[in-house]
Short mmCIF file of C-alpha atoms in Angstrom, two decimals:
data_model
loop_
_atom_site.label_atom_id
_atom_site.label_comp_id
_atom_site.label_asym_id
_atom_site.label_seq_id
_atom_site.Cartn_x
_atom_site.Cartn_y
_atom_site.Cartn_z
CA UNK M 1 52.86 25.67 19.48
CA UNK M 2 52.84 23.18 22.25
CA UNK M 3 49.44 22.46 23.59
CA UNK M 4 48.84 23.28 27.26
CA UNK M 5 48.66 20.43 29.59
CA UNK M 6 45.34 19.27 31.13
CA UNK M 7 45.98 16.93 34.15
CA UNK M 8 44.41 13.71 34.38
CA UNK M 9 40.84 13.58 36.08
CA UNK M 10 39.19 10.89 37.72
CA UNK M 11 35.78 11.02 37.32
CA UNK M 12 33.45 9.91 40.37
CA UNK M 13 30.88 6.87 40.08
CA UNK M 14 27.85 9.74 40.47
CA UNK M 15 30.09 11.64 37.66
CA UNK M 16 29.73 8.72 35.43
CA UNK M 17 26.11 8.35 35.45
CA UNK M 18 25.52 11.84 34.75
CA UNK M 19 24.02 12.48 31.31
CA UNK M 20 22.55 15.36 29.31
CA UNK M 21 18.85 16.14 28.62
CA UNK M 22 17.64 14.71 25.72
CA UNK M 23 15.34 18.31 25.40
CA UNK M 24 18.47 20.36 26.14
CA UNK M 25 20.24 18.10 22.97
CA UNK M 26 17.38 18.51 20.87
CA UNK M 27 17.03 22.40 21.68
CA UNK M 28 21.16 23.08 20.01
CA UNK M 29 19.26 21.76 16.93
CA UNK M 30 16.70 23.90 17.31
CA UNK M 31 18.49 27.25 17.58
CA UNK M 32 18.09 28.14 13.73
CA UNK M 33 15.29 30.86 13.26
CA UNK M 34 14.24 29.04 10.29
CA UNK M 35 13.16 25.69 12.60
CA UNK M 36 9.30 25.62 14.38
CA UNK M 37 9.92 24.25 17.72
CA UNK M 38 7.52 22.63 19.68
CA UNK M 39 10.53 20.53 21.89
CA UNK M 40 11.11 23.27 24.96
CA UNK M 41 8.91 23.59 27.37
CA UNK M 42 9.86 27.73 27.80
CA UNK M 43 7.52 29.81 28.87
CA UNK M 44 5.94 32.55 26.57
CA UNK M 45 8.80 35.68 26.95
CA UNK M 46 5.89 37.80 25.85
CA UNK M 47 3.87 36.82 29.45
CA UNK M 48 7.42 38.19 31.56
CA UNK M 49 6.62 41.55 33.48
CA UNK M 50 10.01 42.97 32.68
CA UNK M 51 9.07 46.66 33.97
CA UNK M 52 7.71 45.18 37.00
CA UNK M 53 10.88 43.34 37.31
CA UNK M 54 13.27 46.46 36.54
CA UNK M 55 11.27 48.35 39.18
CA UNK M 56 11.38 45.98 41.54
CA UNK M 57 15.20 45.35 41.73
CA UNK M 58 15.53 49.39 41.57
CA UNK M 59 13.50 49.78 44.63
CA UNK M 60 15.30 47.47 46.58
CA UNK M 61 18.46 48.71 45.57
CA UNK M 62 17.74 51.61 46.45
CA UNK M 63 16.14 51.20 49.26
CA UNK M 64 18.01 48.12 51.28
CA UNK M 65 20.40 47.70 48.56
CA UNK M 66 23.56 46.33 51.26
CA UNK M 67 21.44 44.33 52.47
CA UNK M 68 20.04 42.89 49.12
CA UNK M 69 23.74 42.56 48.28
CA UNK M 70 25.37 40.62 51.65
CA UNK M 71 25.01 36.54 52.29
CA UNK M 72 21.21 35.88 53.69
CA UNK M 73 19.76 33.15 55.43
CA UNK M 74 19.88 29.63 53.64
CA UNK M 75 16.15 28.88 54.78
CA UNK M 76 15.52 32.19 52.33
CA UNK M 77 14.28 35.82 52.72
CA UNK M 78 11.96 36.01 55.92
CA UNK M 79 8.90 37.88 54.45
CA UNK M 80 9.01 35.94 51.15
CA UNK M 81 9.20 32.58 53.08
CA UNK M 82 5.98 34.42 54.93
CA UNK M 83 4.64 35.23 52.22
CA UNK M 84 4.58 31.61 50.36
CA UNK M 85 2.99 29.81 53.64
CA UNK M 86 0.14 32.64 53.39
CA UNK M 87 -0.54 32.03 49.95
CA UNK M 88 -0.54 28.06 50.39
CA UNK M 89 -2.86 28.78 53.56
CA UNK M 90 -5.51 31.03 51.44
CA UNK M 91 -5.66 27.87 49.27
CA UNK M 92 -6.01 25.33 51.99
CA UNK M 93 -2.93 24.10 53.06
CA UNK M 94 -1.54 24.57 57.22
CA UNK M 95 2.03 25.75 57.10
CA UNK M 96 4.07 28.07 58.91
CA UNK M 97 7.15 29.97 57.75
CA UNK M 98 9.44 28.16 59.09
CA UNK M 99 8.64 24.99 56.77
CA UNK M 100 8.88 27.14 53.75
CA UNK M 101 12.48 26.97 52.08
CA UNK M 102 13.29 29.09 49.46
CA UNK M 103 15.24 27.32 46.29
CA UNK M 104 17.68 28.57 43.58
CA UNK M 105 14.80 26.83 41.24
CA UNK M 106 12.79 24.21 40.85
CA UNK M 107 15.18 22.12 39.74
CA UNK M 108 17.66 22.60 42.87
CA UNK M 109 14.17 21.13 44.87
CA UNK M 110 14.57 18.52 42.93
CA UNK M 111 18.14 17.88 43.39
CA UNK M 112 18.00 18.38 47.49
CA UNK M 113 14.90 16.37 47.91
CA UNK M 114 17.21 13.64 46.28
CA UNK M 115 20.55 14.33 48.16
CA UNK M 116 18.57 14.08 51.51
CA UNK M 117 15.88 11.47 50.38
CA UNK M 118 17.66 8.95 48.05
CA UNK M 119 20.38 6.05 49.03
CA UNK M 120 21.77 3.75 46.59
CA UNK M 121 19.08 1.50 45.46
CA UNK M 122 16.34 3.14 47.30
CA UNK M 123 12.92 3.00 46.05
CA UNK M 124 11.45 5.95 44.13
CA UNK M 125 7.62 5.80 42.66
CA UNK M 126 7.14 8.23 39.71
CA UNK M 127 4.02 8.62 37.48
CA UNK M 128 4.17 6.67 33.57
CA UNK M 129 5.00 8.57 32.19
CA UNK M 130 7.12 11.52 34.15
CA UNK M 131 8.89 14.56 34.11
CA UNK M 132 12.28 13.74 32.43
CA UNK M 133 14.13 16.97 35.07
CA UNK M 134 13.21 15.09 38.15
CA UNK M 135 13.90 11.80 36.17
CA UNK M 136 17.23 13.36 35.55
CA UNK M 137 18.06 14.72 39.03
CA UNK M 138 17.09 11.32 41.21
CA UNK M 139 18.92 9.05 38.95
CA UNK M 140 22.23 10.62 39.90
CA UNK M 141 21.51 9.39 43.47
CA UNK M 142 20.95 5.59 41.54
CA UNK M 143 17.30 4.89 42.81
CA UNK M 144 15.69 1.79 41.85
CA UNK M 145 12.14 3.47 39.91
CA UNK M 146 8.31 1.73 40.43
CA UNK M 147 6.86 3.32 37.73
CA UNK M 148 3.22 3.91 38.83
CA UNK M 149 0.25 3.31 36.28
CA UNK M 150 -1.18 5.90 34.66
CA UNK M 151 -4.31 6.97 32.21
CA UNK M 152 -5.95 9.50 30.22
CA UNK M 153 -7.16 10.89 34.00
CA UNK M 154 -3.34 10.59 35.30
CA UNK M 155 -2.07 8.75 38.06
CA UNK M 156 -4.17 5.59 39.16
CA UNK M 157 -4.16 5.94 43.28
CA UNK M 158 -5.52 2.29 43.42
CA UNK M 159 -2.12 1.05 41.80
CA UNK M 160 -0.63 2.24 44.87
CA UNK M 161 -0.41 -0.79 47.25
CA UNK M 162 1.51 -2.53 49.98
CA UNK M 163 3.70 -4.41 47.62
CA UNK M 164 4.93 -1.89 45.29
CA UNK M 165 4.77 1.10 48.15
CA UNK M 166 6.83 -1.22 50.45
CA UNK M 167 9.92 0.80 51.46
CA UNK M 168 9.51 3.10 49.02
CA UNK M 169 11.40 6.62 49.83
CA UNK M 170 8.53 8.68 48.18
CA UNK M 171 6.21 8.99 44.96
CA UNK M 172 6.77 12.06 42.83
CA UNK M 173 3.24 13.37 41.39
CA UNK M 174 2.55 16.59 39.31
CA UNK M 175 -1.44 16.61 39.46
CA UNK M 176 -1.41 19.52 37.86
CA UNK M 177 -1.21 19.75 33.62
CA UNK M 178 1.33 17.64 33.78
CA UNK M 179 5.01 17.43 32.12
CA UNK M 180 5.33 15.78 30.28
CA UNK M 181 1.25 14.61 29.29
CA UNK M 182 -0.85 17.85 30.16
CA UNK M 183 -3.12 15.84 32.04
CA UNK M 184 -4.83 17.10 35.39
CA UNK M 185 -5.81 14.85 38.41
CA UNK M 186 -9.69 15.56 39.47
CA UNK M 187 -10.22 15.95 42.98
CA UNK M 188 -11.14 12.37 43.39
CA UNK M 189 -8.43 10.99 42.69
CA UNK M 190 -6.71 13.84 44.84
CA UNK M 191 -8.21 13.10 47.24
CA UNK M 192 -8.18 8.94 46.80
CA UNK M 193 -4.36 9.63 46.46
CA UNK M 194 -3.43 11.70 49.45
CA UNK M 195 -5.57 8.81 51.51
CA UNK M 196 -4.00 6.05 50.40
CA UNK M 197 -0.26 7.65 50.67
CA UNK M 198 -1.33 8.46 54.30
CA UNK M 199 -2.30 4.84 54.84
CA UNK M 200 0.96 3.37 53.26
CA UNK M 201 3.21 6.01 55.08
CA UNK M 202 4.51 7.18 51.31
CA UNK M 203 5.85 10.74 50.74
CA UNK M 204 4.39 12.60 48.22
CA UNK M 205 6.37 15.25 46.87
CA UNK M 206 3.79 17.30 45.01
CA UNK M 207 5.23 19.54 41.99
CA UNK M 208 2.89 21.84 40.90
CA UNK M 209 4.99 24.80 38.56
CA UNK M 210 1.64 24.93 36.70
CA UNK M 211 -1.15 25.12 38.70
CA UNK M 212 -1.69 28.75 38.47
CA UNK M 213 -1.97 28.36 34.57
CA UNK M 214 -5.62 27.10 34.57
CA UNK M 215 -7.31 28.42 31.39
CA UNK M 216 -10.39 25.60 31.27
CA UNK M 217 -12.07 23.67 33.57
CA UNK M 218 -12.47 23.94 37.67
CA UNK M 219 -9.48 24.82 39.78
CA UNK M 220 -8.09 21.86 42.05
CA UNK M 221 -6.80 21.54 45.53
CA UNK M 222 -3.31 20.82 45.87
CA UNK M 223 -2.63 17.99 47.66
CA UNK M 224 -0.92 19.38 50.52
CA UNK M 225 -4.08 21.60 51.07
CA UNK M 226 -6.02 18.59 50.72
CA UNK M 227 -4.05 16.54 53.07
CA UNK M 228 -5.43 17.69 56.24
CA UNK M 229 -3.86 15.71 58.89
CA UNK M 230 -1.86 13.37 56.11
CA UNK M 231 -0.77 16.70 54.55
CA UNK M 232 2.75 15.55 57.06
CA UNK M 233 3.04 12.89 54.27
CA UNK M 234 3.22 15.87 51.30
CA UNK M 235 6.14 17.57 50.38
CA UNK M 236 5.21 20.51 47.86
CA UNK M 237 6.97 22.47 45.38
CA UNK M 238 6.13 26.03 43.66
CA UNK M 239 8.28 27.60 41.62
CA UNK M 240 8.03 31.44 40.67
CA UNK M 241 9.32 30.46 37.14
CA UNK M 242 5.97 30.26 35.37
CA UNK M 243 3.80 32.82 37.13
CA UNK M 244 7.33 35.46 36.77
CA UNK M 245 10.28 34.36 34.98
CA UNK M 246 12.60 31.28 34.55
CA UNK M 247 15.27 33.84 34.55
CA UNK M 248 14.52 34.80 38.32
CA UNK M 249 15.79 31.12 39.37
CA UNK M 250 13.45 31.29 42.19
CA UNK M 251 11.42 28.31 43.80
CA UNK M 252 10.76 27.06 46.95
CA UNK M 253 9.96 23.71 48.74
CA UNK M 254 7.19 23.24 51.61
CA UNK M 255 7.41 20.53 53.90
CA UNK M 256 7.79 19.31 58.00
CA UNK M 257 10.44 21.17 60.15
CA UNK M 258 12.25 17.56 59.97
CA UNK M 259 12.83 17.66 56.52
CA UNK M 260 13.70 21.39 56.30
CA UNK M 261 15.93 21.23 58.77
CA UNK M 262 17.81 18.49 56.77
CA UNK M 263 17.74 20.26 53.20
CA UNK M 264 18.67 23.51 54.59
CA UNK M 265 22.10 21.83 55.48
CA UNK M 266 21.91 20.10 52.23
CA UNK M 267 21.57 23.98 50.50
CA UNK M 268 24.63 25.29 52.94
CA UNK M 269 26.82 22.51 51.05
CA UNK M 270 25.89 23.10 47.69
CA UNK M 271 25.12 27.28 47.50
CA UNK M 272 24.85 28.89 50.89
CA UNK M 273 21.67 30.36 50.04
CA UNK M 274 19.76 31.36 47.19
CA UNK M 275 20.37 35.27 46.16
CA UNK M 276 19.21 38.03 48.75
CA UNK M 277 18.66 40.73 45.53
CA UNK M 278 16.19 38.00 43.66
CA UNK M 279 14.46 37.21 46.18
CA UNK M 280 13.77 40.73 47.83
CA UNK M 281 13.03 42.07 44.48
CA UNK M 282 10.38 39.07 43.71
CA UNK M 283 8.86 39.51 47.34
CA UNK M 284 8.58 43.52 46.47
CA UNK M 285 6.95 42.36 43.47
CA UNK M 286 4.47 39.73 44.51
CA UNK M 287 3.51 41.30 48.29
CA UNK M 288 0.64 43.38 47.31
CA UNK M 289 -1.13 41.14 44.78
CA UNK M 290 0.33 41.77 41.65
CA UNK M 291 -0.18 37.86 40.72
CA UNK M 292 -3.62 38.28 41.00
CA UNK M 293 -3.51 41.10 38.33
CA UNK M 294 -0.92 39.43 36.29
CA UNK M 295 -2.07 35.79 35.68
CA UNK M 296 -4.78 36.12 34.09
CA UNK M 297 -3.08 37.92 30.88
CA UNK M 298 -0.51 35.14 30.95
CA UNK M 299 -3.67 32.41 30.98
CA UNK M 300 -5.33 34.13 28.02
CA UNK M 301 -2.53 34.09 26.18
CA UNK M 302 -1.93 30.23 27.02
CA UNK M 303 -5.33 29.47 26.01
CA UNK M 304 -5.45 30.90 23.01
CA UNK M 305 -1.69 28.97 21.94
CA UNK M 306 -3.64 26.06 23.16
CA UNK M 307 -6.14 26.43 20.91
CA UNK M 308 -4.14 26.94 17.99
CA UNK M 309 -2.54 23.61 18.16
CA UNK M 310 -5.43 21.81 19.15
CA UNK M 311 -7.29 22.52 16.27
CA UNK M 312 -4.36 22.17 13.90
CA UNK M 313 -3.50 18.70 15.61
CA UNK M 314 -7.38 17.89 14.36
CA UNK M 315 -7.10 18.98 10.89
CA UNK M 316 -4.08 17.87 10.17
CA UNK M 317 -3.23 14.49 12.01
CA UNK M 318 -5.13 11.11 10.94
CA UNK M 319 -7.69 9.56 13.01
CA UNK M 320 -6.06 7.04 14.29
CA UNK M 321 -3.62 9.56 16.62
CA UNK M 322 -4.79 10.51 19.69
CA UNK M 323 -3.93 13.56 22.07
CA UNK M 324 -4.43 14.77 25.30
CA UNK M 325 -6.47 18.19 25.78
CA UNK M 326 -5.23 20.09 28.66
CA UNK M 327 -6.31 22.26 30.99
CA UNK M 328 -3.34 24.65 32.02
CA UNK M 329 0.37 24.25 31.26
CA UNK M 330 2.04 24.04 28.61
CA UNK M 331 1.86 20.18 27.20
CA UNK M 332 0.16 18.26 24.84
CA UNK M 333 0.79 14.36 24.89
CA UNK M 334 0.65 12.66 21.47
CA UNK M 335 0.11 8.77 21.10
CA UNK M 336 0.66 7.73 17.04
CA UNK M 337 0.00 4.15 16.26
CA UNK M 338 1.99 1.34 17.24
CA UNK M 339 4.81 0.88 15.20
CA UNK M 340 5.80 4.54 14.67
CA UNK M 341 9.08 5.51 16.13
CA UNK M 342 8.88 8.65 17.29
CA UNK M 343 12.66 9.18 17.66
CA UNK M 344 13.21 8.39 13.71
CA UNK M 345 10.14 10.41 13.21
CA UNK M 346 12.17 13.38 14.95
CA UNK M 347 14.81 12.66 12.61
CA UNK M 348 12.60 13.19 9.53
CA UNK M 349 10.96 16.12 11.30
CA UNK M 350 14.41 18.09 12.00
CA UNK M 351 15.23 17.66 8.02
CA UNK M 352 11.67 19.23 7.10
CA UNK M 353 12.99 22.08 10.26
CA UNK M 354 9.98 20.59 12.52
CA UNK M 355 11.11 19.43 16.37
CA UNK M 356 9.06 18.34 18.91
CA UNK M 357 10.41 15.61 22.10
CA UNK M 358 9.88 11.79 21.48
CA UNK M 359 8.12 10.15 24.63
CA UNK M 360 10.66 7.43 25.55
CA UNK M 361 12.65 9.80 27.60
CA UNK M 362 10.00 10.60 30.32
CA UNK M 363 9.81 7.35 30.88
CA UNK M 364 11.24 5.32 33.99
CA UNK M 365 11.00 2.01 32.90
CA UNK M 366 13.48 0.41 30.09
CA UNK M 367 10.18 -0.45 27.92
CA UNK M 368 9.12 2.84 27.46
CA UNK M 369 6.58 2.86 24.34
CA UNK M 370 8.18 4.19 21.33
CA UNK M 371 5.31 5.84 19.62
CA UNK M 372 4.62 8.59 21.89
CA UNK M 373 5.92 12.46 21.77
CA UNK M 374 5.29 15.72 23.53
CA UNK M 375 4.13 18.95 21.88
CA UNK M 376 4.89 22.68 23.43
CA UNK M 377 2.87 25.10 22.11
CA UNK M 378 3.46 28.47 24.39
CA UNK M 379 6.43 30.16 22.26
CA UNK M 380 4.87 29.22 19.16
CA UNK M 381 3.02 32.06 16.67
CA UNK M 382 -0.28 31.11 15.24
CA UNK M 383 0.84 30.74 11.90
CA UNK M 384 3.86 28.33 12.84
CA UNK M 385 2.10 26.48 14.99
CA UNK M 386 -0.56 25.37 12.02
CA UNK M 387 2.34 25.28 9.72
CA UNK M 388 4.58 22.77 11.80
CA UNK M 389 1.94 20.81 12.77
CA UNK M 390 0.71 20.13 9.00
CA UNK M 391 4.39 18.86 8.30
CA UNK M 392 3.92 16.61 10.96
CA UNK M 393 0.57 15.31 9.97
CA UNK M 394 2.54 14.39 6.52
CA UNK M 395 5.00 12.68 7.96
CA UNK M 396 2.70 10.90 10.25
CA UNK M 397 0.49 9.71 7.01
CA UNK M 398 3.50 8.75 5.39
CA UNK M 399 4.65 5.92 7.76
CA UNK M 400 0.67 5.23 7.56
CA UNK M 401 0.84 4.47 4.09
#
């Protein structure tokens, strides 16, 4: 039989550059029952509120369900938009409605914020290491990267100066347990941050998916609440994946009417608007303070997965590996002795049906240490957790010597 014919296609320069996610590649190994994960950075499906959810979409449906079913407004769902400025307000911030714009996910923030934000060769500061999605999104608009200096606190605001801030389009910062580290900025540097930004007229673009997962320590100001008057400079994104579901595909993006205006027509080009059902259904869910009742079975559960790994990472890994002990989230950062290669390490850890991320990926720069590698712990049971993490430790002690 003659095979059917598939025209041609020429592929676009931004086509070219596109790439997969080295998480997403690793995760198609991962699909076998019999391997532990700790590569995707999922949320626990045991924290999702699915009766909540069922009612929720019911109501509407039944009550508005045309309208939950017709086109809506790109800038989102009126009373959800409302309700996201209130809740950044009760925590600080100053906004209004009307600079609230609802996303199809954090991930489409990312991807607007880039459309409207990023020229050929433009300068983009991101934190050393970063999150490998927004990595992922901004490349395809071919920014030039300043990777920003970072230690066991996070991002350094003193590394932040004229020269390397000097035309910059904007620095992307998650201060909150971090992706891909787990590390939290304190309010100092918050605050030390937001100043200097203000005083180099640099965009922040804030992402904080995980700030609501606190299980240890003293909550933080965002820093679009802490911005005061140089809050202008902050552009913030929430996303209701964490707190709700992935599934929902809901986020949003809070920022000056200038720079709604322009990512609303940015969102007209590339969906229209995000869905009128998911969005009435999360607002029907969220307006009378079901978070609030919610959240803190979802942290328990976190901290206790935490926990687990933490002290399996101590029995089981040699001294001379260190790890970062979060707060919140979802992360834990690994650093293994010089000379380790993580990425062959994976390789060994796949055959023994062990998979965690190698570093090198979340990194900006083209000399990205080798012998670094993130660990998600959320989706993990107790018992696989200290299991995977003693194969590790073996394989760790074996490159030792």
């Amino acid at each position: 039989m003659d095979q059917p014919f598939e025209p041609e296609c020429s592929f676009s320069e931004r086509a070219t550059l596109l790439t997969s996610s080295a998480i997403r590649e690793i995760l198609k190994v991962t699909e076998r029952p019999d391997v532990i994960s700790f590569a995707g950075g999922l949320p626990a499906p045991s924290g999702f509120p699915v009766e909540v959810v069922r009612a929720a979409f019911d109501k509407v449906l039944v009550s508005n369900g045309r309208a939950a079913l017709q086109y809506g407004p790109t800038e989102g769902y009126a009373p959800l938009r409302a309700w996201v400025a209130e809740d950044l307000n009760r925590n600080g911030a100053r906004v209004t409605p009307d600079q609230i714009l609802i996303v199809s996910g954090s991930q489409q923030a990312l991807d607007l914020l880039g459309k409207v934000l990023i020229d050929k060769d433009s300068k983009v500061m991101v934190e050393t290491p970063s999150y490998l999605g927004a990595l992922q999104s901004f490349s395809l608009y071919q920014p030039r990267y300043e990777s920003v200096a970072s230690d066991e606190g996070g991002l350094i605001p003193e590394a932040l100066n004229e020269s390397n801030a000097q035309d910059a389009r904007f620095l992307y910062a998650l201060p909150n347990f971090q992706n891909p580290t787990g590390r939290t900025l304190d309010r100092q540097r918050r605050e030390a941050l937001v100043l200097q930004a203000a005083r180099l007229r640099l965009p922040v673009v804030e992402d904080d998916p995980y700030g609501e997962l606190r299980y240890a320590g003293e909550p933080q100001p965002g820093l679009l609440a802490l911005g005061g008057d140089c809050g202008a400079h902050v552009i913030r994104m929430g996303s209701f994946s964490k707190v709700l579901a992935p599934g929902l595909r809901l986020g949003y993006i809070a920022a000056s009417r200038r720079l709604i205006d322009k990512l609303v027509q940015a969102k007209q080009a590339t969906d229209l608007h995000t869905a009128s059902l998911t969005q009435m259904a999360v607002y029907e869910i969220v307006k009378d303070g079901f978070l609030t009742q919610h959240l803190p079975t979802v942290r328990e559960l976190y901290r206790k997965q935490c926990g687990y790994m933490l002290d399996a990472l101590a029995r089981e890994f040699p001294a001379s590996v260190t790890w970062t002990r979060p707060e919140g989230g979802m992360f834990i950062w690994v650093t293994l002795p010089e000379g380790i290669d993580t990425t062959q390490l994976l390789q060994q850890a796949i055959e023994q049906k062990v998979a965690f991320v190698p570093g090198q990926p979340f990194y900006a720069s083209a000399s990205a240490p080798r012998n670094t590698l993130r660990l998600s712990f959320v989706t993990v049971p107790e018992d696989k957790i200290r299991s995977g993490v003693a194969t590790l430790g073996r394989l760790i002690k074996a490159q030792l010597g």
